[in-house]
Amino acid sequence: MTKDLFRSDSYLTSCNAKVVDITEDGAIVLDQTVFYPTGGGQPGDAGILTLVDESKIEIATTLKGKEGSDILHIPAEGQNYSLTVGDEVTCEINWDLRYKYMRFHTALHLLSVAVPYPVTGGQVSEKEARLDFKLPDPDFTKESLTETLMALIKQDHAVSTRWISDEELDAQPDLVKTMSVQPPRGSGKVRLVAIGDVDLQPCGGSHVKNTSEIGSVFVSKIENKGKQNRRIRIKFAD
Ligand SMILES: [Zn+2]
């Protein structure tokens, strides 16, 4: 089981770790990590593992293992290195990329506030982010929605997390906005992410500490994905 340091502090960019497993496919499992594994519409982190002899392994992406508790660091192809279980490494994520994911991901929470309809899917990438809504007839335009979203961002809301039990979540089904992604269960507790007093929902992703860090974004497209569904895309303005 990998200790997920990014879950309690999304601003950690590096940590020391020990190799606990190397899978048949070459994925590297560490005892702890700052690498976020693909999930909840957020890409897995890329970065570098540095060995004791200073040689480096480039990590292309990070995935959740089958058991769910292991985190798999997937090396980029075509590298030569020697690594064995028990080796000490330093792991460091590509922070430029991750910070963009954090800004976009937090912006998507606010988009779900600006568009108060059920969310059916979502994805963050380096260049843009999107949410899909069950929304038959938008009463906004790209321009007016950009204004609503930017007003929320500029309110400088603090982003915080807290944990509740599965039972407490079951008692408040309204908290779950995303129909397609059920909050991770099984451990008996679920992490809630609060953005000021404007948004509260279960989420395992990584977020910025304050909405002001999101910066300027704009709604780049409102796509018709069928009678009931709209896909809303956002981009960074800078
Ligand atoms: Zn989130």
mmCIF file of C-alpha atoms and ligand atoms in Angstrom:
data_model
loop_
_atom_site.group_PDB
_atom_site.id
_atom_site.type_symbol
_atom_site.label_atom_id
_atom_site.label_comp_id
_atom_site.label_asym_id
_atom_site.label_seq_id
_atom_site.Cartn_x
_atom_site.Cartn_y
_atom_site.Cartn_z
ATOM 1 C CA MET A 1 0.000 0.000 0.000
ATOM 2 C CA THR A 2 1.365 3.400 -1.030
ATOM 3 C CA LYS A 3 1.009 6.296 1.395
ATOM 4 C CA ASP A 4 -0.625 9.089 -0.666
ATOM 5 C CA LEU A 5 1.106 12.246 0.565
ATOM 6 C CA PHE A 6 -0.582 14.397 -2.103
ATOM 7 C CA ARG A 7 -3.970 13.704 -0.485
ATOM 8 C CA SER A 8 -3.176 15.745 2.618
ATOM 9 C CA ASP A 9 -0.908 18.306 0.915
ATOM 10 C CA SER A 10 -1.347 18.903 -2.819
ATOM 11 C CA TYR A 11 1.571 21.390 -2.782
ATOM 12 C CA LEU A 12 4.205 18.767 -1.968
ATOM 13 C CA THR A 13 6.436 18.486 -5.036
ATOM 14 C CA SER A 14 8.942 15.900 -3.829
ATOM 15 C CA CYS A 15 9.573 13.256 -1.188
ATOM 16 C CA ASN A 16 11.919 10.438 -0.318
ATOM 17 C CA ALA A 17 10.583 6.934 -0.782
ATOM 18 C CA LYS A 18 11.530 3.276 -0.867
ATOM 19 C CA VAL A 19 10.781 0.886 -3.722
ATOM 20 C CA VAL A 20 8.382 -1.792 -2.428
ATOM 21 C CA ASP A 21 7.505 -3.517 -5.705
ATOM 22 C CA ILE A 22 8.277 -3.520 -9.416
ATOM 23 C CA THR A 23 5.463 -5.126 -11.413
ATOM 24 C CA GLU A 24 5.874 -7.480 -14.398
ATOM 25 C CA ASP A 25 5.082 -4.530 -16.644
ATOM 26 C CA GLY A 26 7.814 -2.447 -15.021
ATOM 27 C CA ALA A 27 5.572 -0.155 -12.994
ATOM 28 C CA ILE A 28 7.300 1.094 -9.842
ATOM 29 C CA VAL A 29 5.483 0.950 -6.496
ATOM 30 C CA LEU A 30 6.848 3.086 -3.641
ATOM 31 C CA ASP A 31 6.041 3.105 0.080
ATOM 32 C CA GLN A 32 4.911 6.735 -0.248
ATOM 33 C CA THR A 33 4.568 9.252 -3.052
ATOM 34 C CA VAL A 34 3.653 12.777 -4.134
ATOM 35 C CA PHE A 35 2.529 11.484 -7.578
ATOM 36 C CA TYR A 36 -1.256 11.719 -8.089
ATOM 37 C CA PRO A 37 -2.642 8.683 -9.966
ATOM 38 C CA THR A 38 -5.089 9.183 -12.871
ATOM 39 C CA GLY A 39 -8.610 9.427 -11.520
ATOM 40 C CA GLY A 40 -11.664 11.619 -11.148
ATOM 41 C CA GLY A 41 -10.978 13.260 -14.507
ATOM 42 C CA GLN A 42 -7.486 14.392 -13.477
ATOM 43 C CA PRO A 43 -4.429 12.979 -15.294
ATOM 44 C CA GLY A 44 -1.760 11.098 -13.377
ATOM 45 C CA ASP A 45 1.413 13.022 -12.585
ATOM 46 C CA ALA A 46 4.590 12.883 -14.631
ATOM 47 C CA GLY A 47 8.006 13.518 -13.091
ATOM 48 C CA ILE A 48 11.381 12.106 -12.120
ATOM 49 C CA LEU A 49 12.661 9.458 -9.715
ATOM 50 C CA THR A 50 16.266 10.058 -8.675
ATOM 51 C CA LEU A 51 18.256 7.065 -7.437
ATOM 52 C CA VAL A 52 20.982 7.078 -4.781
ATOM 53 C CA ASP A 53 23.667 7.085 -7.525
ATOM 54 C CA GLU A 54 22.029 10.237 -8.990
ATOM 55 C CA SER A 55 20.738 8.405 -12.069
ATOM 56 C CA LYS A 56 17.217 9.360 -13.024
ATOM 57 C CA ILE A 57 14.095 7.568 -14.182
ATOM 58 C CA GLU A 58 11.557 9.587 -16.101
ATOM 59 C CA ILE A 59 7.986 8.796 -15.046
ATOM 60 C CA ALA A 60 5.498 9.248 -17.898
ATOM 61 C CA THR A 61 2.336 8.950 -15.845
ATOM 62 C CA THR A 62 0.899 7.521 -12.649
ATOM 63 C CA LEU A 63 -1.954 5.057 -12.271
ATOM 64 C CA LYS A 64 -3.904 3.343 -9.533
ATOM 65 C CA GLY A 65 -3.033 -0.316 -9.074
ATOM 66 C CA LYS A 66 -5.668 -3.035 -9.336
ATOM 67 C CA GLU A 67 -5.967 -3.296 -5.577
ATOM 68 C CA GLY A 68 -6.652 0.422 -5.410
ATOM 69 C CA SER A 69 -4.201 0.942 -2.576
ATOM 70 C CA ASP A 70 -1.032 0.755 -4.677
ATOM 71 C CA ILE A 71 0.111 3.638 -6.847
ATOM 72 C CA LEU A 72 1.942 2.683 -10.034
ATOM 73 C CA HIS A 73 4.683 4.967 -11.364
ATOM 74 C CA ILE A 74 4.919 4.202 -15.089
ATOM 75 C CA PRO A 75 8.408 4.834 -16.517
ATOM 76 C CA ALA A 76 8.696 6.458 -19.944
ATOM 77 C CA GLU A 77 9.739 3.921 -22.583
ATOM 78 C CA GLY A 78 13.278 3.374 -23.798
ATOM 79 C CA GLN A 79 15.158 4.028 -20.551
ATOM 80 C CA ASN A 80 17.959 1.922 -19.106
ATOM 81 C CA TYR A 81 18.220 1.762 -15.352
ATOM 82 C CA SER A 82 18.792 -0.721 -12.596
ATOM 83 C CA LEU A 83 16.307 -0.631 -9.757
ATOM 84 C CA THR A 84 15.450 -3.215 -7.138
ATOM 85 C CA VAL A 85 12.993 -3.539 -4.284
ATOM 86 C CA GLY A 86 14.383 -1.804 -1.209
ATOM 87 C CA ASP A 87 16.175 0.953 -3.154
ATOM 88 C CA GLU A 88 15.798 4.511 -1.860
ATOM 89 C CA VAL A 89 14.637 7.126 -4.343
ATOM 90 C CA THR A 90 13.633 10.769 -4.395
ATOM 91 C CA CYS A 91 10.472 11.416 -6.347
ATOM 92 C CA GLU A 92 9.643 14.763 -7.836
ATOM 93 C CA ILE A 93 6.569 15.640 -9.864
ATOM 94 C CA ASN A 94 6.374 17.908 -12.890
ATOM 95 C CA TRP A 95 4.961 20.782 -10.857
ATOM 96 C CA ASP A 96 4.205 23.127 -13.798
ATOM 97 C CA LEU A 97 1.872 20.523 -15.202
ATOM 98 C CA ARG A 98 0.332 19.515 -11.866
ATOM 99 C CA TYR A 99 -0.325 23.137 -10.869
ATOM 100 C CA LYS A 100 -2.262 23.653 -14.105
ATOM 101 C CA TYR A 101 -4.308 20.554 -13.289
ATOM 102 C CA MET A 102 -4.960 21.916 -9.773
ATOM 103 C CA ARG A 103 -6.063 25.304 -11.092
ATOM 104 C CA PHE A 104 -8.319 23.768 -13.748
ATOM 105 C CA HIS A 105 -9.703 21.149 -11.367
ATOM 106 C CA THR A 106 -10.639 23.777 -8.784
ATOM 107 C CA ALA A 107 -12.154 25.925 -11.552
ATOM 108 C CA LEU A 108 -14.377 22.983 -12.509
ATOM 109 C CA HIS A 109 -15.795 22.899 -8.985
ATOM 110 C CA LEU A 110 -16.756 26.552 -9.442
ATOM 111 C CA LEU A 111 -18.165 25.821 -12.905
ATOM 112 C CA SER A 112 -20.508 23.330 -11.212
ATOM 113 C CA VAL A 113 -21.592 26.197 -8.941
ATOM 114 C CA ALA A 114 -22.120 28.569 -11.874
ATOM 115 C CA VAL A 115 -24.087 25.878 -13.720
ATOM 116 C CA PRO A 116 -26.253 24.254 -11.025
ATOM 117 C CA TYR A 117 -27.201 21.109 -12.947
ATOM 118 C CA PRO A 118 -26.182 17.449 -12.541
ATOM 119 C CA VAL A 119 -22.651 16.729 -13.775
ATOM 120 C CA THR A 120 -22.313 13.612 -15.934
ATOM 121 C CA GLY A 121 -18.560 13.701 -16.603
ATOM 122 C CA GLY A 122 -15.442 15.797 -16.637
ATOM 123 C CA GLN A 123 -11.803 15.932 -17.664
ATOM 124 C CA VAL A 124 -8.789 18.104 -16.986
ATOM 125 C CA SER A 125 -5.811 18.397 -19.353
ATOM 126 C CA GLU A 126 -2.866 20.745 -19.746
ATOM 127 C CA LYS A 127 -4.637 23.047 -22.194
ATOM 128 C CA GLU A 128 -8.301 22.871 -21.220
ATOM 129 C CA ALA A 129 -10.855 21.380 -18.883
ATOM 130 C CA ARG A 130 -14.465 20.381 -19.362
ATOM 131 C CA LEU A 131 -17.577 19.328 -17.522
ATOM 132 C CA ASP A 132 -20.595 17.589 -19.016
ATOM 133 C CA PHE A 133 -23.978 18.578 -17.647
ATOM 134 C CA LYS A 134 -27.455 17.154 -17.811
ATOM 135 C CA LEU A 135 -28.831 20.449 -19.004
ATOM 136 C CA PRO A 136 -31.459 20.646 -21.742
ATOM 137 C CA ASP A 137 -31.597 24.379 -22.333
ATOM 138 C CA PRO A 138 -28.807 26.729 -21.216
ATOM 139 C CA ASP A 139 -29.960 30.202 -20.182
ATOM 140 C CA PHE A 140 -26.432 31.576 -20.542
ATOM 141 C CA THR A 141 -23.859 32.286 -23.236
ATOM 142 C CA LYS A 142 -20.099 31.663 -23.235
ATOM 143 C CA GLU A 143 -19.609 35.316 -22.351
ATOM 144 C CA SER A 144 -22.142 35.500 -19.517
ATOM 145 C CA LEU A 145 -20.942 32.201 -18.037
ATOM 146 C CA THR A 146 -17.336 33.421 -18.155
ATOM 147 C CA GLU A 147 -18.437 36.457 -16.142
ATOM 148 C CA THR A 148 -20.223 34.331 -13.541
ATOM 149 C CA LEU A 149 -17.253 31.988 -13.237
ATOM 150 C CA MET A 150 -14.676 34.787 -12.983
ATOM 151 C CA ALA A 151 -16.783 36.527 -10.311
ATOM 152 C CA LEU A 152 -16.639 33.333 -8.207
ATOM 153 C CA ILE A 153 -12.874 32.985 -8.755
ATOM 154 C CA LYS A 154 -12.260 36.600 -7.752
ATOM 155 C CA GLN A 155 -14.128 36.148 -4.468
ATOM 156 C CA ASP A 156 -10.866 34.613 -3.152
ATOM 157 C CA HIS A 157 -12.560 31.654 -1.522
ATOM 158 C CA ALA A 158 -10.409 29.402 0.651
ATOM 159 C CA VAL A 159 -10.408 25.740 -0.385
ATOM 160 C CA SER A 160 -10.367 23.223 2.457
ATOM 161 C CA THR A 161 -10.904 19.521 3.008
ATOM 162 C CA ARG A 162 -12.489 17.422 5.698
ATOM 163 C CA TRP A 163 -13.464 13.786 6.090
ATOM 164 C CA ILE A 164 -16.877 12.285 6.761
ATOM 165 C CA SER A 165 -18.025 8.700 7.186
ATOM 166 C CA ASP A 166 -19.822 6.761 4.441
ATOM 167 C CA GLU A 167 -22.946 6.870 6.637
ATOM 168 C CA GLU A 168 -22.798 10.651 6.944
ATOM 169 C CA LEU A 169 -22.496 10.922 3.157
ATOM 170 C CA ASP A 170 -25.419 8.549 2.647
ATOM 171 C CA ALA A 171 -27.480 10.853 4.859
ATOM 172 C CA GLN A 172 -26.654 13.830 2.579
ATOM 173 C CA PRO A 173 -27.023 12.552 -1.011
ATOM 174 C CA ASP A 174 -27.329 16.149 -2.261
ATOM 175 C CA LEU A 175 -23.571 16.532 -1.772
ATOM 176 C CA VAL A 176 -22.881 14.291 -4.767
ATOM 177 C CA LYS A 177 -23.044 16.439 -7.895
ATOM 178 C CA THR A 178 -21.248 14.130 -10.261
ATOM 179 C CA MET A 179 -23.486 11.325 -11.424
ATOM 180 C CA SER A 180 -20.809 9.413 -13.297
ATOM 181 C CA VAL A 181 -18.111 9.431 -10.633
ATOM 182 C CA GLN A 182 -19.234 8.085 -7.295
ATOM 183 C CA PRO A 183 -17.067 9.181 -4.389
ATOM 184 C CA PRO A 184 -14.410 6.630 -3.461
ATOM 185 C CA ARG A 185 -15.749 4.340 -0.779
ATOM 186 C CA GLY A 186 -14.543 1.278 1.009
ATOM 187 C CA SER A 187 -12.219 2.896 3.508
ATOM 188 C CA GLY A 188 -15.254 3.935 5.572
ATOM 189 C CA LYS A 189 -14.605 7.627 5.036
ATOM 190 C CA VAL A 190 -14.896 10.076 2.196
ATOM 191 C CA ARG A 191 -13.044 13.351 1.659
ATOM 192 C CA LEU A 192 -15.154 16.474 1.245
ATOM 193 C CA VAL A 193 -13.759 19.538 -0.502
ATOM 194 C CA ALA A 194 -15.227 22.896 0.520
ATOM 195 C CA ILE A 195 -14.771 26.094 -1.479
ATOM 196 C CA GLY A 196 -15.656 28.913 0.896
ATOM 197 C CA ASP A 197 -19.383 28.640 1.491
ATOM 198 C CA VAL A 198 -20.203 28.232 -2.208
ATOM 199 C CA ASP A 199 -19.349 24.583 -2.866
ATOM 200 C CA LEU A 200 -19.072 21.366 -0.891
ATOM 201 C CA GLN A 201 -18.668 17.966 -2.548
ATOM 202 C CA PRO A 202 -16.799 14.696 -2.180
ATOM 203 C CA CYS A 203 -13.592 14.751 -4.250
ATOM 204 C CA GLY A 204 -10.284 12.928 -4.239
ATOM 205 C CA GLY A 205 -8.550 15.274 -6.708
ATOM 206 C CA SER A 206 -5.976 17.984 -6.053
ATOM 207 C CA HIS A 207 -6.973 21.612 -5.585
ATOM 208 C CA VAL A 208 -5.399 25.027 -5.068
ATOM 209 C CA LYS A 209 -5.649 26.623 -1.604
ATOM 210 C CA ASN A 210 -7.545 29.703 -2.716
ATOM 211 C CA THR A 211 -9.672 30.357 -5.800
ATOM 212 C CA SER A 212 -7.550 33.435 -6.606
ATOM 213 C CA GLU A 213 -4.770 31.011 -7.658
ATOM 214 C CA ILE A 214 -6.930 29.809 -10.562
ATOM 215 C CA GLY A 215 -6.269 33.085 -12.373
ATOM 216 C CA SER A 216 -8.137 34.118 -15.510
ATOM 217 C CA VAL A 217 -10.144 31.485 -17.329
ATOM 218 C CA PHE A 218 -12.834 31.739 -19.984
ATOM 219 C CA VAL A 219 -15.561 29.494 -21.359
ATOM 220 C CA SER A 220 -14.221 28.490 -24.759
ATOM 221 C CA LYS A 221 -17.114 26.348 -25.934
ATOM 222 C CA ILE A 222 -20.617 25.192 -25.018
ATOM 223 C CA GLU A 223 -21.234 22.044 -27.029
ATOM 224 C CA ASN A 224 -24.516 20.335 -27.671
ATOM 225 C CA LYS A 225 -24.043 16.647 -26.813
ATOM 226 C CA GLY A 226 -27.653 15.601 -27.332
ATOM 227 C CA LYS A 227 -31.040 16.922 -26.260
ATOM 228 C CA GLN A 228 -30.316 16.728 -22.532
ATOM 229 C CA ASN A 229 -26.579 17.261 -22.456
ATOM 230 C CA ARG A 230 -24.152 20.121 -22.771
ATOM 231 C CA ARG A 231 -20.345 19.983 -22.634
ATOM 232 C CA ILE A 232 -18.756 23.155 -21.307
ATOM 233 C CA ARG A 233 -15.050 23.763 -21.970
ATOM 234 C CA ILE A 234 -12.822 26.272 -20.213
ATOM 235 C CA LYS A 235 -9.296 27.527 -20.970
ATOM 236 C CA PHE A 236 -6.738 29.746 -19.263
ATOM 237 C CA ALA A 237 -6.862 33.297 -20.564
ATOM 238 C CA ASP A 238 -3.097 33.852 -20.123
HETATM 239 ZN ZN ZN B 1 -12.053 18.240 -6.806
#
